[in-house]
């Protein structure tokens, strides 16, 4: 809905803005099937849809687990499409519609503290999902060891370049959105490894909104500045930004492509890995993440404590030590696609090997 994102100036425009904000608010949360008792409404607020994981894994896995654990519960779902103000409106709409628990993956880890404060006014607990809301009274945090994600990406790149050195040139480093606390952690992990590697960084960018298109433009700039032959490897913080970087290099005729990292084990990235266009990704098993969030949310909706053993640690968000569950990420290259994402049922061989990827799959001994 463009009007939700538009900028308005002047008097008449203000009226239009107020009308459009209330229109946005009205249709920003969707309920799932089932009557849902008013006491058992759980809001799932996800940050964006350009990254495939949210609609392909997080949402369906969360909704399915809530239904299995609590048939009378209803999930109110909204996706903010990278817009922090829109997410705030979606959270308010969920609270107005009777949500008794918020499961919040914030667009902006700092400004989302206002969402938490608003939920707390209504005595609604908040689970910080995948990204930590900073300086806020969140009740639980579920994510992965995100510094380790950055270290795995950078280590894979360094090892690859040691095994197969390129004569000259430097790295291009493409981080995620500066508003995402995870992006800060991936960056810290990656820099700790790259800094000690002796490899030179020729260009380094943050990618607003994690937008693949913006990553593509950044890569075009790097190609102009460093030259087609001047790039030895690309650290890309996730598969969307990796896809943008690879598209820019292919359009510029870079061949062979240098090794490129990623994250999320998106289907398109696994296909690029099988075809030799992307070197690696980081597989984060979304099922245990989404299902633990669902278990916690159902317990909170019923006013009960989480099952013993579910919460395993604490992470400080600047305001408190938040009870946390942190899962372990895994590096994936062509060599272990079969033993990781396929063995885990994250993608089926027939999904990976569809159409143009049949031949590449045969070479990679898939299925
Ligand atoms: C998530 C990644 C995702 C990125 C962009 C991060 O917070 O942990 O899995 O690729 O956001 O949405």
JSON list of C-alpha atoms and ligand atoms in Angstrom, two decimals, residues 47-48 50-51 53-54 105-106 130-131 143-144 146 180-183 186 209-210 237-240 263-264 266 284 286 289, ligand 1:
[
{"chain": "A", "resi": 47, "resn": "UNK", "atom": "CA", "xyz": [10.00, -7.06, 9.69]},
{"chain": "A", "resi": 48, "resn": "UNK", "atom": "CA", "xyz": [10.14, -7.48, 5.92]},
{"chain": "A", "resi": 50, "resn": "UNK", "atom": "CA", "xyz": [12.30, -9.18, 0.54]},
{"chain": "A", "resi": 51, "resn": "UNK", "atom": "CA", "xyz": [14.19, -11.81, 2.55]},
{"chain": "A", "resi": 53, "resn": "UNK", "atom": "CA", "xyz": [12.71, -16.74, 5.23]},
{"chain": "A", "resi": 54, "resn": "UNK", "atom": "CA", "xyz": [9.90, -14.84, 6.91]},
{"chain": "A", "resi": 105, "resn": "UNK", "atom": "CA", "xyz": [10.97, -9.14, 15.12]},
{"chain": "A", "resi": 106, "resn": "UNK", "atom": "CA", "xyz": [11.79, -5.42, 15.01]},
{"chain": "A", "resi": 130, "resn": "UNK", "atom": "CA", "xyz": [15.40, -13.15, 16.05]},
{"chain": "A", "resi": 131, "resn": "UNK", "atom": "CA", "xyz": [16.41, -9.47, 16.49]},
{"chain": "A", "resi": 143, "resn": "UNK", "atom": "CA", "xyz": [17.73, -16.01, 18.16]},
{"chain": "A", "resi": 144, "resn": "UNK", "atom": "CA", "xyz": [20.99, -17.54, 17.01]},
{"chain": "A", "resi": 146, "resn": "UNK", "atom": "CA", "xyz": [24.79, -13.95, 15.69]},
{"chain": "A", "resi": 180, "resn": "UNK", "atom": "CA", "xyz": [19.19, -4.17, 12.93]},
{"chain": "A", "resi": 181, "resn": "UNK", "atom": "CA", "xyz": [21.04, -5.23, 16.07]},
{"chain": "A", "resi": 182, "resn": "UNK", "atom": "CA", "xyz": [21.82, -8.56, 14.38]},
{"chain": "A", "resi": 183, "resn": "UNK", "atom": "CA", "xyz": [23.62, -6.71, 11.57]},
{"chain": "A", "resi": 186, "resn": "UNK", "atom": "CA", "xyz": [27.31, -10.15, 12.21]},
{"chain": "A", "resi": 209, "resn": "UNK", "atom": "CA", "xyz": [16.80, -2.14, 4.95]},
{"chain": "A", "resi": 210, "resn": "UNK", "atom": "CA", "xyz": [18.89, -5.16, 3.91]},
{"chain": "A", "resi": 237, "resn": "UNK", "atom": "CA", "xyz": [25.90, -10.53, 5.20]},
{"chain": "A", "resi": 238, "resn": "UNK", "atom": "CA", "xyz": [22.91, -12.49, 3.87]},
{"chain": "A", "resi": 239, "resn": "UNK", "atom": "CA", "xyz": [21.64, -14.26, 0.77]},
{"chain": "A", "resi": 240, "resn": "UNK", "atom": "CA", "xyz": [19.59, -11.28, -0.44]},
{"chain": "A", "resi": 263, "resn": "UNK", "atom": "CA", "xyz": [23.18, -16.30, 5.20]},
{"chain": "A", "resi": 264, "resn": "UNK", "atom": "CA", "xyz": [19.72, -17.88, 5.52]},
{"chain": "A", "resi": 266, "resn": "UNK", "atom": "CA", "xyz": [17.38, -19.27, 0.92]},
{"chain": "A", "resi": 284, "resn": "UNK", "atom": "CA", "xyz": [19.97, -21.20, 10.66]},
{"chain": "A", "resi": 286, "resn": "UNK", "atom": "CA", "xyz": [14.22, -21.73, 11.57]},
{"chain": "A", "resi": 289, "resn": "UNK", "atom": "CA", "xyz": [13.52, -20.90, 16.49]},
{"chain": "B", "resi": 1, "resn": "LIG", "atom": "C1", "xyz": [18.15, -12.00, 10.22]},
{"chain": "B", "resi": 1, "resn": "LIG", "atom": "C2", "xyz": [18.62, -12.61, 8.93]},
{"chain": "B", "resi": 1, "resn": "LIG", "atom": "C3", "xyz": [18.00, -11.87, 7.75]},
{"chain": "B", "resi": 1, "resn": "LIG", "atom": "C4", "xyz": [18.17, -10.36, 7.89]},
{"chain": "B", "resi": 1, "resn": "LIG", "atom": "C5", "xyz": [17.35, -9.61, 6.84]},
{"chain": "B", "resi": 1, "resn": "LIG", "atom": "C6", "xyz": [18.46, -10.52, 10.23]},
{"chain": "B", "resi": 1, "resn": "LIG", "atom": "O1", "xyz": [18.06, -9.92, 11.41]},
{"chain": "B", "resi": 1, "resn": "LIG", "atom": "O2", "xyz": [18.76, -12.64, 11.33]},
{"chain": "B", "resi": 1, "resn": "LIG", "atom": "O3", "xyz": [18.26, -13.97, 8.91]},
{"chain": "B", "resi": 1, "resn": "LIG", "atom": "O4", "xyz": [18.60, -12.26, 6.56]},
{"chain": "B", "resi": 1, "resn": "LIG", "atom": "O5", "xyz": [17.76, -9.92, 9.16]},
{"chain": "B", "resi": 1, "resn": "LIG", "atom": "O6", "xyz": [16.00, -9.74, 7.05]}
]
